[in-house]
């Protein structure tokens, strides 16, 4: 499988396991299945509400000794209610405690959006802090401190547009090492990828299969299915692969990391096996034509009348 390289020589496997919406009773098992079948990259976040269960799986697997902590890349993310400088490192320490780890491989600012500290998910404009109240650079400086303290090996961001990345880059010499964003054939984000590549920022693609299991209010009425797309299925047939494998391979072959979520043993294994074949130029051309700037994770839940977070993706 491909790996993504970091400036200090560290490598991250391109295919990892996502854990958003992985239920508490299922996620530890999914992580154990993934690790025992060759995954070495797990994507977590405080807001997924399941880091303690993921931590139980890590403790069990690392405790047995067959797989060592240092062999697995663990990413987590700072939630939006801990952007104030005094809250960043305590939030990270809680994540480390829950995951039963001494350090993270990668810690990301989950969104360029800040909530008040006691708000888990906003319901009204007053639940937010504006970027004037908590500038991104304030949060970023604490991320740098966390790295200097050895609590995390690498730091980055998530859901950052080119404009947001530029804003941060104007204020610091320590660039984000990663931008984790939604990426799949309906949302190819070529400009953002080109910008990140030019600036030495690695990219991880989320919701590579078109996401699943979201509540109805998070879904658009006319949401198209990626897994049922006829072009993807035709290419899948040609390679004797599944539609999911084509989508994962497409991301990996573009040079990004990709973190499909599954709690199903068969699909966890199937997704990792996407590394085992190549898409040819004709496949890539057909998939390139599918781009229509469609987002599954719209970010609209952060746009409320009276707050300053309109159009956070800037497109
Ligand atoms: P995905 O695009 O990974 O899709 C997951 C859905 O696809 C689940 O319903 C899963 O069901 C199903 N599935 C998994 N494998 C297959 C397969 N081979 N064939 C058919 N169906 C399959 O969705 P996510 O939105 O969860 O994105 C992946 C990960 O990205 C998240 O889990 C999270 O870690 C990260 N993420 C990060 C965000 C951010 O803001 N930084 C936002 C969104 C996601 P089942 O479990 O039953 O297999």
PDB file of C-alpha atoms in Angstrom, residues 18-312:
ATOM      1  CA  UNK A  18     -12.697   5.710  10.008  1.00  0.00           C
ATOM      2  CA  UNK A  19     -14.663   5.593  13.282  1.00  0.00           C
ATOM      3  CA  UNK A  20     -17.398   8.258  12.978  1.00  0.00           C
ATOM      4  CA  UNK A  21     -20.820   6.687  13.658  1.00  0.00           C
ATOM      5  CA  UNK A  22     -19.207   3.430  14.732  1.00  0.00           C
ATOM      6  CA  UNK A  23     -21.417   2.498  17.659  1.00  0.00           C
ATOM      7  CA  UNK A  24     -19.954   2.092  21.127  1.00  0.00           C
ATOM      8  CA  UNK A  25     -20.759  -1.614  21.211  1.00  0.00           C
ATOM      9  CA  UNK A  26     -19.113  -2.173  17.808  1.00  0.00           C
ATOM     10  CA  UNK A  27     -16.169   0.154  17.461  1.00  0.00           C
ATOM     11  CA  UNK A  28     -13.671  -1.726  19.670  1.00  0.00           C
ATOM     12  CA  UNK A  29     -14.351  -4.888  17.715  1.00  0.00           C
ATOM     13  CA  UNK A  30     -13.960  -3.027  14.406  1.00  0.00           C
ATOM     14  CA  UNK A  31     -10.586  -1.623  15.489  1.00  0.00           C
ATOM     15  CA  UNK A  32      -9.390  -5.072  16.618  1.00  0.00           C
ATOM     16  CA  UNK A  33     -10.524  -6.662  13.333  1.00  0.00           C
ATOM     17  CA  UNK A  34      -8.824  -3.882  11.375  1.00  0.00           C
ATOM     18  CA  UNK A  35      -5.522  -4.161  13.229  1.00  0.00           C
ATOM     19  CA  UNK A  36      -5.439  -7.950  13.034  1.00  0.00           C
ATOM     20  CA  UNK A  37      -6.067  -7.746   9.279  1.00  0.00           C
ATOM     21  CA  UNK A  38      -3.258  -5.324   8.506  1.00  0.00           C
ATOM     22  CA  UNK A  39      -4.630  -1.810   9.062  1.00  0.00           C
ATOM     23  CA  UNK A  40      -2.033   0.421  10.709  1.00  0.00           C
ATOM     24  CA  UNK A  41      -3.915   3.719  10.586  1.00  0.00           C
ATOM     25  CA  UNK A  42      -6.988   4.555  12.697  1.00  0.00           C
ATOM     26  CA  UNK A  43      -8.887   7.855  12.446  1.00  0.00           C
ATOM     27  CA  UNK A  44     -10.586   9.039  15.642  1.00  0.00           C
ATOM     28  CA  UNK A  45     -12.101  12.225  17.065  1.00  0.00           C
ATOM     29  CA  UNK A  46     -13.287  13.354  20.472  1.00  0.00           C
ATOM     30  CA  UNK A  47     -16.700  14.294  19.085  1.00  0.00           C
ATOM     31  CA  UNK A  48     -17.369  10.756  17.778  1.00  0.00           C
ATOM     32  CA  UNK A  49     -18.083   9.872  21.416  1.00  0.00           C
ATOM     33  CA  UNK A  50     -16.350   6.496  21.178  1.00  0.00           C
ATOM     34  CA  UNK A  51     -12.672   7.163  21.925  1.00  0.00           C
ATOM     35  CA  UNK A  52     -12.834   5.298  25.253  1.00  0.00           C
ATOM     36  CA  UNK A  53     -14.003   2.149  23.406  1.00  0.00           C
ATOM     37  CA  UNK A  54     -11.323   2.600  20.733  1.00  0.00           C
ATOM     38  CA  UNK A  55      -8.862   2.930  23.633  1.00  0.00           C
ATOM     39  CA  UNK A  56      -9.988  -0.413  25.070  1.00  0.00           C
ATOM     40  CA  UNK A  57      -9.172  -2.046  21.734  1.00  0.00           C
ATOM     41  CA  UNK A  58      -5.742  -0.381  21.623  1.00  0.00           C
ATOM     42  CA  UNK A  59      -4.979  -1.477  25.192  1.00  0.00           C
ATOM     43  CA  UNK A  60      -5.928  -5.065  24.393  1.00  0.00           C
ATOM     44  CA  UNK A  61      -4.023  -5.254  21.085  1.00  0.00           C
ATOM     45  CA  UNK A  62      -0.885  -3.442  22.278  1.00  0.00           C
ATOM     46  CA  UNK A  63      -1.005  -5.343  25.568  1.00  0.00           C
ATOM     47  CA  UNK A  64      -0.703  -8.672  23.726  1.00  0.00           C
ATOM     48  CA  UNK A  65       2.484  -7.387  22.096  1.00  0.00           C
ATOM     49  CA  UNK A  66       2.029  -8.756  18.542  1.00  0.00           C
ATOM     50  CA  UNK A  67       1.371  -5.253  17.241  1.00  0.00           C
ATOM     51  CA  UNK A  68       3.297  -2.426  18.859  1.00  0.00           C
ATOM     52  CA  UNK A  69       1.960   1.060  19.546  1.00  0.00           C
ATOM     53  CA  UNK A  70       4.653   2.579  17.332  1.00  0.00           C
ATOM     54  CA  UNK A  71       3.514   0.455  14.371  1.00  0.00           C
ATOM     55  CA  UNK A  72       0.051   2.089  14.288  1.00  0.00           C
ATOM     56  CA  UNK A  73      -0.754   5.621  13.134  1.00  0.00           C
ATOM     57  CA  UNK A  74      -3.419   7.174  15.353  1.00  0.00           C
ATOM     58  CA  UNK A  75      -5.112  10.439  14.394  1.00  0.00           C
ATOM     59  CA  UNK A  76      -7.551  12.369  16.570  1.00  0.00           C
ATOM     60  CA  UNK A  77      -9.179  15.783  16.400  1.00  0.00           C
ATOM     61  CA  UNK A  78      -9.742  18.766  18.649  1.00  0.00           C
ATOM     62  CA  UNK A  79     -13.456  19.508  18.950  1.00  0.00           C
ATOM     63  CA  UNK A  80     -14.829  22.955  18.265  1.00  0.00           C
ATOM     64  CA  UNK A  81     -15.607  23.716  21.922  1.00  0.00           C
ATOM     65  CA  UNK A  82     -11.936  23.589  22.956  1.00  0.00           C
ATOM     66  CA  UNK A  83     -10.385  26.219  20.671  1.00  0.00           C
ATOM     67  CA  UNK A  84      -9.505  28.676  23.442  1.00  0.00           C
ATOM     68  CA  UNK A  85      -5.855  28.506  24.341  1.00  0.00           C
ATOM     69  CA  UNK A  86      -6.450  27.209  27.858  1.00  0.00           C
ATOM     70  CA  UNK A  87      -8.673  24.395  26.531  1.00  0.00           C
ATOM     71  CA  UNK A  88      -6.559  22.844  23.742  1.00  0.00           C
ATOM     72  CA  UNK A  89      -4.045  20.806  25.726  1.00  0.00           C
ATOM     73  CA  UNK A  90      -6.598  19.627  28.343  1.00  0.00           C
ATOM     74  CA  UNK A  91      -8.838  18.385  25.476  1.00  0.00           C
ATOM     75  CA  UNK A  92      -5.891  16.568  23.928  1.00  0.00           C
ATOM     76  CA  UNK A  93      -5.006  15.004  27.293  1.00  0.00           C
ATOM     77  CA  UNK A  94      -8.586  13.751  27.653  1.00  0.00           C
ATOM     78  CA  UNK A  95      -8.347  12.144  24.212  1.00  0.00           C
ATOM     79  CA  UNK A  96      -5.029  10.513  25.155  1.00  0.00           C
ATOM     80  CA  UNK A  97      -6.598   9.234  28.374  1.00  0.00           C
ATOM     81  CA  UNK A  98      -9.611   7.838  26.524  1.00  0.00           C
ATOM     82  CA  UNK A  99      -7.469   6.227  23.840  1.00  0.00           C
ATOM     83  CA  UNK A 100      -5.073   4.904  26.542  1.00  0.00           C
ATOM     84  CA  UNK A 101      -2.108   6.330  24.633  1.00  0.00           C
ATOM     85  CA  UNK A 102       0.976   8.356  25.595  1.00  0.00           C
ATOM     86  CA  UNK A 103       1.012  10.259  22.310  1.00  0.00           C
ATOM     87  CA  UNK A 104      -0.924  10.729  19.055  1.00  0.00           C
ATOM     88  CA  UNK A 105       0.661  10.496  15.632  1.00  0.00           C
ATOM     89  CA  UNK A 106      -1.515  13.294  14.307  1.00  0.00           C
ATOM     90  CA  UNK A 107      -3.813  15.836  15.957  1.00  0.00           C
ATOM     91  CA  UNK A 108      -6.104  17.998  13.844  1.00  0.00           C
ATOM     92  CA  UNK A 109      -8.206  21.092  14.434  1.00  0.00           C
ATOM     93  CA  UNK A 110     -11.500  19.427  13.434  1.00  0.00           C
ATOM     94  CA  UNK A 111     -13.175  22.544  11.943  1.00  0.00           C
ATOM     95  CA  UNK A 112     -12.265  26.220  11.536  1.00  0.00           C
ATOM     96  CA  UNK A 113     -15.271  26.961  13.742  1.00  0.00           C
ATOM     97  CA  UNK A 114     -15.334  27.658  17.497  1.00  0.00           C
ATOM     98  CA  UNK A 115     -18.132  26.989  19.998  1.00  0.00           C
ATOM     99  CA  UNK A 116     -18.391  28.174  23.565  1.00  0.00           C
ATOM    100  CA  UNK A 117     -16.655  25.700  25.914  1.00  0.00           C
ATOM    101  CA  UNK A 118     -19.895  24.266  27.352  1.00  0.00           C
ATOM    102  CA  UNK A 119     -21.495  23.649  23.934  1.00  0.00           C
ATOM    103  CA  UNK A 120     -21.132  20.177  22.404  1.00  0.00           C
ATOM    104  CA  UNK A 121     -23.242  20.975  19.370  1.00  0.00           C
ATOM    105  CA  UNK A 122     -24.663  24.436  18.640  1.00  0.00           C
ATOM    106  CA  UNK A 123     -28.372  25.180  18.528  1.00  0.00           C
ATOM    107  CA  UNK A 124     -28.283  28.966  18.242  1.00  0.00           C
ATOM    108  CA  UNK A 125     -25.941  31.730  17.089  1.00  0.00           C
ATOM    109  CA  UNK A 126     -24.964  32.556  20.696  1.00  0.00           C
ATOM    110  CA  UNK A 127     -23.423  29.086  21.052  1.00  0.00           C
ATOM    111  CA  UNK A 128     -20.508  30.123  18.834  1.00  0.00           C
ATOM    112  CA  UNK A 129     -17.370  32.101  19.476  1.00  0.00           C
ATOM    113  CA  UNK A 130     -16.359  34.266  16.542  1.00  0.00           C
ATOM    114  CA  UNK A 131     -12.959  34.113  14.866  1.00  0.00           C
ATOM    115  CA  UNK A 132     -12.317  37.537  16.391  1.00  0.00           C
ATOM    116  CA  UNK A 133     -12.922  36.088  19.862  1.00  0.00           C
ATOM    117  CA  UNK A 134     -10.783  32.995  19.216  1.00  0.00           C
ATOM    118  CA  UNK A 135      -8.554  33.496  16.175  1.00  0.00           C
ATOM    119  CA  UNK A 136      -7.392  30.275  14.540  1.00  0.00           C
ATOM    120  CA  UNK A 137      -3.795  31.238  15.246  1.00  0.00           C
ATOM    121  CA  UNK A 138      -4.506  31.138  19.011  1.00  0.00           C
ATOM    122  CA  UNK A 139      -5.634  27.519  18.720  1.00  0.00           C
ATOM    123  CA  UNK A 140      -2.820  26.677  16.310  1.00  0.00           C
ATOM    124  CA  UNK A 141      -0.131  27.992  18.694  1.00  0.00           C
ATOM    125  CA  UNK A 142      -1.404  25.549  21.331  1.00  0.00           C
ATOM    126  CA  UNK A 143      -1.272  22.744  18.770  1.00  0.00           C
ATOM    127  CA  UNK A 144       2.410  23.648  18.209  1.00  0.00           C
ATOM    128  CA  UNK A 145       2.974  23.552  21.980  1.00  0.00           C
ATOM    129  CA  UNK A 146       1.380  20.100  22.152  1.00  0.00           C
ATOM    130  CA  UNK A 147       3.854  18.932  19.523  1.00  0.00           C
ATOM    131  CA  UNK A 148       6.782  20.513  21.377  1.00  0.00           C
ATOM    132  CA  UNK A 149       5.661  18.740  24.544  1.00  0.00           C
ATOM    133  CA  UNK A 150       5.732  15.381  22.735  1.00  0.00           C
ATOM    134  CA  UNK A 151       1.997  14.774  23.188  1.00  0.00           C
ATOM    135  CA  UNK A 152       1.591  14.550  19.402  1.00  0.00           C
ATOM    136  CA  UNK A 153       4.059  13.858  16.614  1.00  0.00           C
ATOM    137  CA  UNK A 154       2.333  15.842  13.869  1.00  0.00           C
ATOM    138  CA  UNK A 155      -0.299  18.563  13.745  1.00  0.00           C
ATOM    139  CA  UNK A 156      -2.768  19.619  11.118  1.00  0.00           C
ATOM    140  CA  UNK A 157      -6.257  20.814  10.332  1.00  0.00           C
ATOM    141  CA  UNK A 158      -9.500  19.533   8.894  1.00  0.00           C
ATOM    142  CA  UNK A 159     -12.196  21.137   6.749  1.00  0.00           C
ATOM    143  CA  UNK A 160      -9.901  24.060   5.899  1.00  0.00           C
ATOM    144  CA  UNK A 161     -10.429  25.867   2.578  1.00  0.00           C
ATOM    145  CA  UNK A 162      -7.499  27.430   0.697  1.00  0.00           C
ATOM    146  CA  UNK A 163      -8.511  30.768   2.191  1.00  0.00           C
ATOM    147  CA  UNK A 164      -8.440  29.413   5.751  1.00  0.00           C
ATOM    148  CA  UNK A 165      -5.088  27.714   5.150  1.00  0.00           C
ATOM    149  CA  UNK A 166      -3.675  30.967   3.786  1.00  0.00           C
ATOM    150  CA  UNK A 167      -4.976  32.864   6.799  1.00  0.00           C
ATOM    151  CA  UNK A 168      -3.139  30.507   9.118  1.00  0.00           C
ATOM    152  CA  UNK A 169      -0.001  30.453   6.970  1.00  0.00           C
ATOM    153  CA  UNK A 170       0.211  34.253   7.111  1.00  0.00           C
ATOM    154  CA  UNK A 171       0.525  34.062  10.895  1.00  0.00           C
ATOM    155  CA  UNK A 172       2.908  31.149  11.414  1.00  0.00           C
ATOM    156  CA  UNK A 173       5.997  29.434  10.032  1.00  0.00           C
ATOM    157  CA  UNK A 174       4.722  26.078  11.303  1.00  0.00           C
ATOM    158  CA  UNK A 175       2.420  24.956   8.487  1.00  0.00           C
ATOM    159  CA  UNK A 176      -0.251  22.327   9.040  1.00  0.00           C
ATOM    160  CA  UNK A 177       1.159  18.942   8.054  1.00  0.00           C
ATOM    161  CA  UNK A 178      -2.269  17.592   7.070  1.00  0.00           C
ATOM    162  CA  UNK A 179      -5.631  18.863   5.876  1.00  0.00           C
ATOM    163  CA  UNK A 180      -8.410  16.270   6.267  1.00  0.00           C
ATOM    164  CA  UNK A 181     -11.327  17.092   3.956  1.00  0.00           C
ATOM    165  CA  UNK A 182     -14.229  15.432   2.180  1.00  0.00           C
ATOM    166  CA  UNK A 183     -12.984  13.818  -1.057  1.00  0.00           C
ATOM    167  CA  UNK A 184     -14.608  11.433  -3.524  1.00  0.00           C
ATOM    168  CA  UNK A 185     -15.483  11.432  -7.224  1.00  0.00           C
ATOM    169  CA  UNK A 186     -18.408  13.856  -6.718  1.00  0.00           C
ATOM    170  CA  UNK A 187     -16.133  16.274  -4.805  1.00  0.00           C
ATOM    171  CA  UNK A 188     -12.644  16.023  -6.248  1.00  0.00           C
ATOM    172  CA  UNK A 189     -11.277  19.323  -4.878  1.00  0.00           C
ATOM    173  CA  UNK A 190      -8.482  19.587  -7.449  1.00  0.00           C
ATOM    174  CA  UNK A 191      -7.604  23.210  -6.594  1.00  0.00           C
ATOM    175  CA  UNK A 192      -7.334  22.456  -2.890  1.00  0.00           C
ATOM    176  CA  UNK A 193      -5.186  19.374  -3.571  1.00  0.00           C
ATOM    177  CA  UNK A 194      -2.904  21.362  -5.841  1.00  0.00           C
ATOM    178  CA  UNK A 195      -2.571  24.114  -3.204  1.00  0.00           C
ATOM    179  CA  UNK A 196      -1.771  21.577  -0.472  1.00  0.00           C
ATOM    180  CA  UNK A 197       0.757  19.764  -2.639  1.00  0.00           C
ATOM    181  CA  UNK A 198       2.508  23.059  -3.514  1.00  0.00           C
ATOM    182  CA  UNK A 199       2.780  23.871   0.175  1.00  0.00           C
ATOM    183  CA  UNK A 200       3.868  20.454   1.415  1.00  0.00           C
ATOM    184  CA  UNK A 201       0.559  19.736   3.181  1.00  0.00           C
ATOM    185  CA  UNK A 202      -0.609  16.113   3.044  1.00  0.00           C
ATOM    186  CA  UNK A 203      -4.297  15.463   2.425  1.00  0.00           C
ATOM    187  CA  UNK A 204      -6.640  12.826   3.866  1.00  0.00           C
ATOM    188  CA  UNK A 205     -10.005  12.245   2.194  1.00  0.00           C
ATOM    189  CA  UNK A 206     -13.038  11.576   4.366  1.00  0.00           C
ATOM    190  CA  UNK A 207     -16.450  10.125   3.459  1.00  0.00           C
ATOM    191  CA  UNK A 208     -14.813   8.335   0.487  1.00  0.00           C
ATOM    192  CA  UNK A 209     -17.842   6.041   0.018  1.00  0.00           C
ATOM    193  CA  UNK A 210     -20.373   8.832   0.174  1.00  0.00           C
ATOM    194  CA  UNK A 211     -20.837   8.519   3.956  1.00  0.00           C
ATOM    195  CA  UNK A 212     -23.613   6.569   5.620  1.00  0.00           C
ATOM    196  CA  UNK A 213     -25.811   6.306   8.693  1.00  0.00           C
ATOM    197  CA  UNK A 214     -26.269  10.060   9.044  1.00  0.00           C
ATOM    198  CA  UNK A 215     -29.421  11.427  10.588  1.00  0.00           C
ATOM    199  CA  UNK A 216     -32.046  12.542   8.074  1.00  0.00           C
ATOM    200  CA  UNK A 217     -31.548  16.214   8.907  1.00  0.00           C
ATOM    201  CA  UNK A 218     -27.920  15.910   7.767  1.00  0.00           C
ATOM    202  CA  UNK A 219     -28.916  14.582   4.343  1.00  0.00           C
ATOM    203  CA  UNK A 220     -29.891  16.517   1.250  1.00  0.00           C
ATOM    204  CA  UNK A 221     -33.193  15.372  -0.316  1.00  0.00           C
ATOM    205  CA  UNK A 222     -31.528  14.638  -3.638  1.00  0.00           C
ATOM    206  CA  UNK A 223     -28.408  13.002  -2.236  1.00  0.00           C
ATOM    207  CA  UNK A 224     -26.780  10.882  -4.965  1.00  0.00           C
ATOM    208  CA  UNK A 225     -25.334   7.452  -4.119  1.00  0.00           C
ATOM    209  CA  UNK A 226     -21.668   6.975  -4.932  1.00  0.00           C
ATOM    210  CA  UNK A 227     -21.687   3.234  -4.294  1.00  0.00           C
ATOM    211  CA  UNK A 228     -24.524   2.824  -6.817  1.00  0.00           C
ATOM    212  CA  UNK A 229     -23.035   5.113  -9.464  1.00  0.00           C
ATOM    213  CA  UNK A 230     -23.101   3.229 -12.826  1.00  0.00           C
ATOM    214  CA  UNK A 231     -19.633   4.409 -13.921  1.00  0.00           C
ATOM    215  CA  UNK A 232     -18.082   3.276 -10.634  1.00  0.00           C
ATOM    216  CA  UNK A 233     -19.916  -0.057 -10.889  1.00  0.00           C
ATOM    217  CA  UNK A 234     -18.828  -0.591 -14.505  1.00  0.00           C
ATOM    218  CA  UNK A 235     -15.185  -0.003 -13.522  1.00  0.00           C
ATOM    219  CA  UNK A 236     -15.661  -2.289 -10.507  1.00  0.00           C
ATOM    220  CA  UNK A 237     -16.932  -5.067 -12.761  1.00  0.00           C
ATOM    221  CA  UNK A 238     -13.971  -4.635 -15.089  1.00  0.00           C
ATOM    222  CA  UNK A 239     -11.505  -5.105 -12.210  1.00  0.00           C
ATOM    223  CA  UNK A 240     -13.476  -7.823 -10.430  1.00  0.00           C
ATOM    224  CA  UNK A 241     -13.648  -5.433  -7.471  1.00  0.00           C
ATOM    225  CA  UNK A 242     -16.480  -3.876  -5.454  1.00  0.00           C
ATOM    226  CA  UNK A 243     -17.680  -0.291  -5.941  1.00  0.00           C
ATOM    227  CA  UNK A 244     -16.255   0.562  -2.509  1.00  0.00           C
ATOM    228  CA  UNK A 245     -12.839  -0.725  -3.532  1.00  0.00           C
ATOM    229  CA  UNK A 246     -12.848   1.444  -6.674  1.00  0.00           C
ATOM    230  CA  UNK A 247     -13.640   4.536  -4.597  1.00  0.00           C
ATOM    231  CA  UNK A 248     -10.914   3.768  -2.074  1.00  0.00           C
ATOM    232  CA  UNK A 249      -8.380   2.921  -4.773  1.00  0.00           C
ATOM    233  CA  UNK A 250      -9.164   6.165  -6.596  1.00  0.00           C
ATOM    234  CA  UNK A 251      -8.286   8.182  -3.480  1.00  0.00           C
ATOM    235  CA  UNK A 252      -5.145   6.186  -2.764  1.00  0.00           C
ATOM    236  CA  UNK A 253      -3.977   6.433  -6.363  1.00  0.00           C
ATOM    237  CA  UNK A 254      -4.357  10.230  -6.283  1.00  0.00           C
ATOM    238  CA  UNK A 255      -1.796  10.393  -3.480  1.00  0.00           C
ATOM    239  CA  UNK A 256      -4.163  11.201  -0.630  1.00  0.00           C
ATOM    240  CA  UNK A 257      -4.885   9.111   2.437  1.00  0.00           C
ATOM    241  CA  UNK A 258      -8.408   7.649   2.679  1.00  0.00           C
ATOM    242  CA  UNK A 259     -10.283   6.522   5.796  1.00  0.00           C
ATOM    243  CA  UNK A 260     -13.389   4.435   4.970  1.00  0.00           C
ATOM    244  CA  UNK A 261     -15.532   3.652   8.010  1.00  0.00           C
ATOM    245  CA  UNK A 262     -16.878   0.180   8.601  1.00  0.00           C
ATOM    246  CA  UNK A 263     -17.810  -1.964  11.572  1.00  0.00           C
ATOM    247  CA  UNK A 264     -18.513  -4.985   9.356  1.00  0.00           C
ATOM    248  CA  UNK A 265     -15.720  -7.566   9.271  1.00  0.00           C
ATOM    249  CA  UNK A 266     -16.119  -8.403   5.583  1.00  0.00           C
ATOM    250  CA  UNK A 267     -16.170  -4.767   4.492  1.00  0.00           C
ATOM    251  CA  UNK A 268     -13.260  -3.819   6.786  1.00  0.00           C
ATOM    252  CA  UNK A 269     -11.155  -6.484   5.044  1.00  0.00           C
ATOM    253  CA  UNK A 270     -12.514  -5.655   1.578  1.00  0.00           C
ATOM    254  CA  UNK A 271     -11.661  -1.967   1.976  1.00  0.00           C
ATOM    255  CA  UNK A 272      -8.015  -2.666   2.799  1.00  0.00           C
ATOM    256  CA  UNK A 273      -7.732  -4.984  -0.189  1.00  0.00           C
ATOM    257  CA  UNK A 274      -8.348  -1.965  -2.433  1.00  0.00           C
ATOM    258  CA  UNK A 275      -4.589  -1.523  -2.409  1.00  0.00           C
ATOM    259  CA  UNK A 276      -4.249  -4.650  -4.578  1.00  0.00           C
ATOM    260  CA  UNK A 277      -5.025  -3.393  -8.120  1.00  0.00           C
ATOM    261  CA  UNK A 278      -4.510  -0.308 -10.319  1.00  0.00           C
ATOM    262  CA  UNK A 279      -7.006   1.957 -12.064  1.00  0.00           C
ATOM    263  CA  UNK A 280      -5.942   2.695 -15.631  1.00  0.00           C
ATOM    264  CA  UNK A 281      -6.066   6.010 -17.520  1.00  0.00           C
ATOM    265  CA  UNK A 282      -9.456   5.304 -19.019  1.00  0.00           C
ATOM    266  CA  UNK A 283     -10.919   4.570 -15.547  1.00  0.00           C
ATOM    267  CA  UNK A 284      -9.375   7.760 -14.158  1.00  0.00           C
ATOM    268  CA  UNK A 285     -10.738   9.838 -17.043  1.00  0.00           C
ATOM    269  CA  UNK A 286     -14.266   8.489 -16.524  1.00  0.00           C
ATOM    270  CA  UNK A 287     -14.085   9.143 -12.782  1.00  0.00           C
ATOM    271  CA  UNK A 288     -12.688  12.671 -13.340  1.00  0.00           C
ATOM    272  CA  UNK A 289     -15.866  13.428 -15.307  1.00  0.00           C
ATOM    273  CA  UNK A 290     -18.060  12.621 -12.269  1.00  0.00           C
ATOM    274  CA  UNK A 291     -16.990  15.734 -10.320  1.00  0.00           C
ATOM    275  CA  UNK A 292     -19.987  17.942  -9.534  1.00  0.00           C
ATOM    276  CA  UNK A 293     -18.862  19.645  -6.293  1.00  0.00           C
ATOM    277  CA  UNK A 294     -21.394  17.678  -4.249  1.00  0.00           C
ATOM    278  CA  UNK A 295     -20.805  17.531  -0.478  1.00  0.00           C
ATOM    279  CA  UNK A 296     -22.254  14.882   1.836  1.00  0.00           C
ATOM    280  CA  UNK A 297     -20.985  16.756   4.910  1.00  0.00           C
ATOM    281  CA  UNK A 298     -22.296  20.205   4.104  1.00  0.00           C
ATOM    282  CA  UNK A 299     -21.114  22.162   7.133  1.00  0.00           C
ATOM    283  CA  UNK A 300     -24.519  23.875   6.974  1.00  0.00           C
ATOM    284  CA  UNK A 301     -25.072  22.859  10.595  1.00  0.00           C
ATOM    285  CA  UNK A 302     -22.536  25.585  11.497  1.00  0.00           C
ATOM    286  CA  UNK A 303     -24.323  28.317   9.594  1.00  0.00           C
ATOM    287  CA  UNK A 304     -26.859  30.105  11.769  1.00  0.00           C
ATOM    288  CA  UNK A 305     -28.293  33.509  11.308  1.00  0.00           C
ATOM    289  CA  UNK A 306     -26.206  35.946  13.299  1.00  0.00           C
ATOM    290  CA  UNK A 307     -22.989  33.942  13.550  1.00  0.00           C
ATOM    291  CA  UNK A 308     -19.926  34.592  11.433  1.00  0.00           C
ATOM    292  CA  UNK A 309     -19.495  31.160   9.882  1.00  0.00           C
ATOM    293  CA  UNK A 310     -21.347  31.462   6.606  1.00  0.00           C
ATOM    294  CA  UNK A 311     -19.986  29.495   3.680  1.00  0.00           C
ATOM    295  CA  UNK A 312     -17.098  28.003   5.589  1.00  0.00           C
TER     296      UNK A 312
END
